[in-house]
Each structure stands twice: as C-alpha cells, then as structure tokens.
CSV table of C-alpha atoms and ligand atoms in Angstrom, one decimal:
chain,number,residue,atom,x,y,z
A,1,MET,CA,114.5,155.3,97.0
A,2,LYS,CA,118.0,153.9,97.6
A,3,ARG,CA,118.7,150.5,96.0
A,4,LYS,CA,121.6,148.1,96.6
A,5,ILE,CA,122.4,144.7,95.1
A,6,ILE,CA,123.1,142.1,97.8
A,7,ILE,CA,123.9,138.4,97.8
A,8,THR,CA,121.3,136.1,99.3
A,9,ALA,CA,122.0,132.8,101.2
A,10,ASP,CA,122.0,130.6,98.2
A,11,GLY,CA,124.6,132.8,96.4
A,12,SER,CA,122.1,134.5,94.1
A,13,THR,CA,121.7,138.3,94.1
A,14,THR,CA,118.7,140.5,94.8
A,15,ILE,CA,117.9,144.2,95.1
A,16,HIS,CA,117.7,145.5,98.6
A,17,LEU,CA,115.7,148.7,99.4
A,18,PRO,CA,117.2,150.0,102.7
A,19,ASP,CA,114.5,152.6,103.3
A,20,TRP,CA,111.9,149.8,103.4
A,21,ASN,CA,114.3,147.1,104.7
A,22,GLU,CA,112.7,145.0,101.9
A,23,GLN,CA,114.2,142.9,99.1
A,24,TYR,CA,113.0,141.8,95.6
A,25,HIS,CA,113.5,138.2,96.9
A,26,SER,CA,114.0,136.2,100.0
A,27,LYS,CA,117.3,136.9,101.8
A,28,HIS,CA,117.4,133.1,102.4
A,29,GLY,CA,117.9,132.5,98.7
A,30,ALA,CA,116.4,134.3,95.7
A,31,ILE,CA,116.8,131.4,93.2
A,32,GLN,CA,115.7,128.8,95.8
A,33,GLU,CA,112.6,130.9,96.6
A,34,ALA,CA,111.7,131.3,92.9
A,35,GLN,CA,112.1,127.6,92.2
A,36,HIS,CA,110.1,126.5,95.2
A,37,VAL,CA,107.2,128.9,95.2
A,38,PHE,CA,106.7,129.6,91.5
A,39,ILE,CA,108.1,126.5,89.7
A,40,LYS,CA,107.6,123.5,92.0
A,41,ASN,CA,104.3,124.7,93.5
A,42,GLY,CA,103.0,126.5,90.4
A,43,LEU,CA,104.3,125.7,87.0
A,44,ALA,CA,104.9,122.0,87.7
A,45,LEU,CA,101.2,121.5,88.4
A,46,PHE,CA,100.4,121.8,84.7
A,47,SER,CA,100.5,119.0,82.2
A,48,LYS,CA,98.6,120.7,79.4
A,49,LYS,CA,101.0,122.0,76.7
A,50,LYS,CA,100.1,125.6,76.2
A,51,LEU,CA,100.0,127.8,79.3
A,52,LYS,CA,99.4,131.5,79.9
A,53,VAL,CA,101.3,132.9,82.9
A,54,LEU,CA,100.9,136.3,84.5
A,55,GLU,CA,103.6,137.7,86.8
A,56,ILE,CA,102.7,140.4,89.3
A,57,GLY,CA,106.0,142.3,89.6
A,58,PHE,CA,108.3,141.5,86.7
A,59,GLY,CA,111.2,143.2,88.6
A,60,THR,CA,114.6,141.6,87.9
A,61,GLY,CA,113.1,139.1,85.4
A,62,LEU,CA,114.3,136.1,87.6
A,63,ASN,CA,111.0,134.3,87.5
A,64,SER,CA,110.6,134.9,83.8
A,65,PHE,CA,114.1,133.6,83.1
A,66,ILE,CA,113.7,130.5,85.2
A,67,THR,CA,110.3,129.8,83.5
A,68,PHE,CA,111.9,130.2,80.1
A,69,LEU,CA,114.6,127.6,81.2
A,70,GLU,CA,112.0,125.2,82.5
A,71,ALA,CA,109.6,125.4,79.5
A,72,PRO,CA,111.4,122.9,77.3
A,73,ARG,CA,112.3,120.6,80.2
A,74,MET,CA,108.6,120.4,81.2
A,75,ASP,CA,107.4,120.3,77.5
A,76,LEU,CA,105.4,123.5,77.9
A,77,GLU,CA,104.7,126.3,75.5
A,78,ILE,CA,104.4,129.5,77.6
A,79,ASP,CA,102.8,132.8,76.9
A,80,TYR,CA,104.2,134.9,79.7
A,81,VAL,CA,103.0,138.4,80.7
A,82,GLY,CA,105.0,140.4,83.2
A,83,VAL,CA,103.4,143.5,84.8
A,84,GLU,CA,105.7,146.1,86.3
A,85,ALA,CA,105.3,149.8,87.0
A,86,TYR,CA,108.9,150.6,87.9
A,87,PRO,CA,111.3,148.8,85.6
A,88,VAL,CA,114.7,147.8,87.0
A,89,SER,CA,117.6,149.7,85.3
A,90,ILE,CA,119.9,148.0,82.8
A,91,ASN,CA,122.8,148.8,85.0
A,92,GLU,CA,121.2,146.8,87.9
A,93,ILE,CA,120.4,144.0,85.5
A,94,GLU,CA,124.1,143.7,84.5
A,95,ASN,CA,125.0,143.3,88.2
A,96,LEU,CA,122.6,140.4,88.9
A,97,ASN,CA,124.2,136.9,88.8
A,98,TYR,CA,121.2,134.8,87.8
A,99,VAL,CA,122.7,133.6,84.5
A,100,SER,CA,125.8,132.2,86.1
A,101,GLU,CA,124.1,130.9,89.2
A,102,LEU,CA,121.6,129.0,87.0
A,103,ASN,CA,124.4,127.6,84.9
A,104,ALA,CA,122.7,129.2,81.9
A,105,GLU,CA,125.7,131.0,80.3
A,106,LYS,CA,124.4,130.0,76.8
A,107,TYR,CA,121.2,132.0,77.5
A,108,LYS,CA,123.0,135.2,78.7
A,109,GLU,CA,121.7,137.1,75.7
A,110,VAL,CA,118.1,135.9,76.5
A,111,PHE,CA,118.2,137.4,80.0
A,112,VAL,CA,119.4,140.7,78.6
A,113,LYS,CA,116.9,140.6,75.7
A,114,MET,CA,114.0,140.0,78.2
A,115,HIS,CA,114.9,143.4,79.7
A,116,GLN,CA,115.8,145.3,76.6
A,117,HIS,CA,112.9,144.5,74.3
A,118,LYS,CA,110.1,147.0,74.3
A,119,TRP,CA,107.1,147.2,76.6
A,120,GLU,CA,103.6,146.3,75.5
A,121,ALA,CA,104.7,144.0,72.7
A,122,LYS,CA,104.8,140.2,72.5
A,123,VAL,CA,108.3,138.9,71.7
A,124,GLU,CA,109.2,135.3,70.8
A,125,ILE,CA,112.1,134.6,73.1
A,126,SER,CA,112.2,130.9,72.1
A,127,PRO,CA,109.8,128.4,70.4
A,128,GLU,CA,108.6,127.5,73.8
A,129,PHE,CA,108.4,131.0,75.4
A,130,ASN,CA,106.8,134.3,74.4
A,131,LEU,CA,107.1,137.3,76.6
A,132,THR,CA,105.0,140.4,76.9
A,133,LYS,CA,106.0,143.1,79.4
A,134,ARG,CA,103.3,145.5,80.4
A,135,LYS,CA,104.3,148.7,82.1
A,136,GLN,CA,101.2,149.1,84.3
A,137,PHE,CA,100.0,149.4,87.9
A,138,PHE,CA,98.6,146.3,89.3
A,139,SER,CA,95.4,148.2,90.2
A,140,ASP,CA,94.9,148.8,86.4
A,141,ILE,CA,94.8,145.1,85.5
A,142,THR,CA,91.5,144.2,83.8
A,143,ASP,CA,92.2,140.8,82.2
A,144,SER,CA,89.3,138.4,82.3
A,145,ASN,CA,89.4,134.6,82.1
A,146,THR,CA,92.8,134.7,80.5
A,147,PHE,CA,95.6,133.1,82.6
A,148,ASP,CA,96.3,129.6,83.8
A,149,LEU,CA,98.8,130.6,86.4
A,150,ILE,CA,99.7,133.8,88.4
A,151,TYR,CA,103.0,134.4,90.1
A,152,TYR,CA,102.0,136.9,92.8
A,153,ASP,CA,105.3,138.4,93.6
A,154,ALA,CA,104.6,141.9,95.0
A,155,PHE,CA,106.6,143.4,97.8
A,156,GLY,CA,105.4,142.3,101.2
A,157,ALA,CA,102.3,143.4,103.0
A,158,ARG,CA,104.4,145.1,105.6
A,159,VAL,CA,105.5,147.7,103.1
A,160,GLN,CA,102.7,147.6,100.4
A,161,PRO,CA,99.6,146.4,102.3
A,162,GLU,CA,97.4,147.8,99.5
A,163,LEU,CA,98.7,145.0,97.2
A,164,TRP,CA,97.4,142.2,99.4
A,165,THR,CA,93.8,143.2,99.7
A,166,GLU,CA,90.5,141.8,98.4
A,167,ASN,CA,90.5,144.5,95.7
A,168,LEU,CA,93.6,143.2,94.0
A,169,PHE,CA,92.8,139.5,94.6
A,170,LYS,CA,89.4,140.1,92.9
A,171,LYS,CA,91.3,141.3,89.8
A,172,MET,CA,93.5,138.2,90.0
A,173,PHE,CA,90.5,135.9,90.4
A,174,GLU,CA,88.9,137.5,87.4
A,175,ALA,CA,92.1,137.3,85.3
A,176,LEU,CA,92.4,133.5,85.9
A,177,LYS,CA,90.6,130.8,83.9
A,178,LEU,CA,88.5,128.3,85.8
A,179,GLY,CA,90.9,125.9,87.5
A,180,GLY,CA,93.6,128.6,87.4
A,181,VAL,CA,96.2,128.8,90.1
A,182,LEU,CA,97.8,131.7,92.0
A,183,VAL,CA,101.0,131.1,94.0
A,184,THR,CA,102.8,133.5,96.3
A,185,TYR,CA,105.5,133.4,98.9
A,186,SER,CA,103.3,135.1,101.5
A,187,ALA,CA,101.6,133.0,104.2
A,188,LYS,CA,100.0,135.8,106.2
A,189,GLY,CA,96.6,135.0,107.7
A,190,SER,CA,95.1,138.3,106.4
A,191,VAL,CA,96.3,137.5,102.9
A,192,ARG,CA,94.7,134.1,103.0
A,193,ARG,CA,91.4,135.5,104.2
A,194,ALA,CA,91.4,138.2,101.5
A,195,MET,CA,91.9,135.5,98.9
A,196,GLN,CA,89.1,133.3,100.4
A,197,ALA,CA,86.8,136.3,100.5
A,198,VAL,CA,87.0,136.8,96.7
A,199,GLY,CA,86.3,133.1,96.1
A,200,PHE,CA,89.6,131.4,96.0
A,201,PHE,CA,90.2,127.9,97.5
A,202,VAL,CA,93.4,128.4,99.4
A,203,GLU,CA,96.1,125.9,100.5
A,204,ARG,CA,99.0,126.5,102.9
A,205,LEU,CA,102.1,124.7,101.7
A,206,PRO,CA,105.6,124.3,103.1
A,207,GLY,CA,107.6,127.5,102.3
A,208,PRO,CA,111.0,127.8,100.7
A,209,PRO,CA,114.2,127.7,102.9
A,210,GLY,CA,113.8,130.2,105.7
A,211,LYS,CA,110.0,130.4,105.5
A,212,ARG,CA,107.6,128.1,107.2
A,213,GLU,CA,104.7,128.4,104.7
A,214,MET,CA,103.5,129.8,101.4
A,215,LEU,CA,100.0,130.1,99.8
A,216,ARG,CA,98.5,128.6,96.7
A,217,ALA,CA,95.0,129.8,95.7
A,218,ILE,CA,92.9,128.0,93.1
A,219,LYS,CA,89.9,129.3,91.2
A,220,LYS,CA,87.7,126.2,91.5
B,301,LIG,C1,109.1,141.7,95.0
B,301,LIG,S1,109.5,142.7,93.7
B,301,LIG,C2,109.3,141.7,92.2
B,301,LIG,C3,110.3,140.6,92.1
B,301,LIG,C4,110.3,140.0,90.7
B,301,LIG,N1,109.2,139.0,90.5
B,301,LIG,C5,111.6,139.5,90.5
B,301,LIG,O1,111.8,138.3,90.4
B,301,LIG,O2,112.5,140.3,90.5
B,301,LIG,C6,107.9,143.6,93.4
B,301,LIG,C7,107.8,144.4,92.1
B,301,LIG,O3,106.6,145.0,92.0
B,301,LIG,C8,106.8,146.3,91.5
B,301,LIG,N2,105.7,147.2,91.9
B,301,LIG,C9,105.5,147.7,93.2
B,301,LIG,N3,104.3,148.3,93.3
B,301,LIG,C10,103.7,148.2,92.1
B,301,LIG,C11,102.4,148.6,91.5
B,301,LIG,N4,101.6,149.2,92.3
B,301,LIG,N5,102.1,148.3,90.3
B,301,LIG,C12,103.0,147.6,89.5
B,301,LIG,N6,104.3,147.2,89.9
B,301,LIG,C13,104.6,147.5,91.2
B,301,LIG,C14,108.1,146.7,92.0
B,301,LIG,O4,108.7,147.7,91.2
B,301,LIG,C15,108.9,145.4,92.0
B,301,LIG,O5,109.6,145.2,90.8
C-alpha cells in the first residue's frame, strides 16, 4: 500500500495511506490528538507510581515517546508494551518531526532507539520508562489482568471494522486489571455498544481539536 508523510494542522507529521484515505493520526493535529486522548484523558488519571500501559498500534511511536516524556513530569514509572504487526520503516521514522515539535531535541536518540531496539524484548529507555515492542496481530493478544491503561489506537472502523468489535474488546477487557482504563479517539455508537457488551462502563468525553467526542472505557 502507498504511504506518504503529511503535515497535520498542528504542524506535526503523520503517515497518510492514500488507498484507504486514512492517516496514522488526526489530520487536525497528530500531537494534539495524542496529548488529548491518551495523556490528558488516560495517563493523567493515574496517581499510583507504577503503571503498565498497552498500546494497540505502536505505529510511529508518537504515543510511546510522549508517554516517555510525561513519565518523570507525572512522577510515574511506566512499563509500556506496544503491539504492532506492520512496523514503520526507519526511513519513515527519520522523516517524522515529533522530536522537534515536542521540543525534545535532547531525547532525539531515545525516539530512534525506541524504533531500533529489537522486538519481543524489554528495554530500559530511562529510569521511568521500560519499553517492550511485540510484533503481533491484535487478534493474538492473550494477556490477562495485566494492564492499568490501554491506548486503543487502531485505524478507524471505516477501514478496519474487524478491530472495533466485541471480539477484540473482550481481549482488551481481559488484558486490563480491575479498575483499568481504555481510551480511544473513536466515538462511534457501534464501538461504544461493542465495549458495553463485553462489560465496560463507557464514557463519552469531548474529543481533540476537530472531533466532537472520544470514548473512555473502564473495567469496573
Ligand atoms: C492508527 S495507526 C497507529 C498509530 C500509532 N499509535 C502512532 O502513534 O503512530 C494503527 C496501527 O495499527 C497497525 N495494525 C493494523 N492492523 C493491525 C493488526 N491486525 N494487528 C496489529 N497491528 C495492526 C498498523 O500497522 C498501524 O501501525
């Protein structure tokens, strides 16, 4: 499939897939979306020090990098697991501008290391942040009672409807600890109902710039 790096409305880059007319992030602002959906409405809920985070769709590593930057600011120690079946190429990574847009030049090497280190191995990126990348299909996830927080960042239901079904959300529910939280940019009614059907308590929250709403699901 063809791929093209584009600039979103907040100046940060994303990868565009012309055949699907789909992006890795919101065209209204990749960094703004990540900060609103995953950090402000996800990570910031937690006050306990040690946290296990699962990302559904590691992709460009933007969410992982922002979470790494936030961990010391929020006084968190994070064990981060990113699942991804189709890794982004190093050539593409070099053309993404997240390091400069986040004013994180001193962590340039960290962003590269997140992509270069091997799959299926836990790596200490900093004292506050361990990263494990798993090259895996989402449908093969079998974790149980493991994670505090899930960043659900799959491509949209329009192009990959099979990733927004009860089947997948059942796996997410199982992967979370009691009290665990899943956040996603999607606000579709069918997605919310699939989450509720597997047992989640679901909240509709104001969305990031350009989107009216997003969803947060809690394993109560
Ligand atoms: C919306 S993009 C991820 C964005 C990512 N969180 C980021 O910040 O760049 C969705 C990701 O899911 C991956 N993906 C799509 N289908 C998948 C599947 N069935 N199993 C695992 N990964 C998949 C894609 O390769 C892509 O990287």
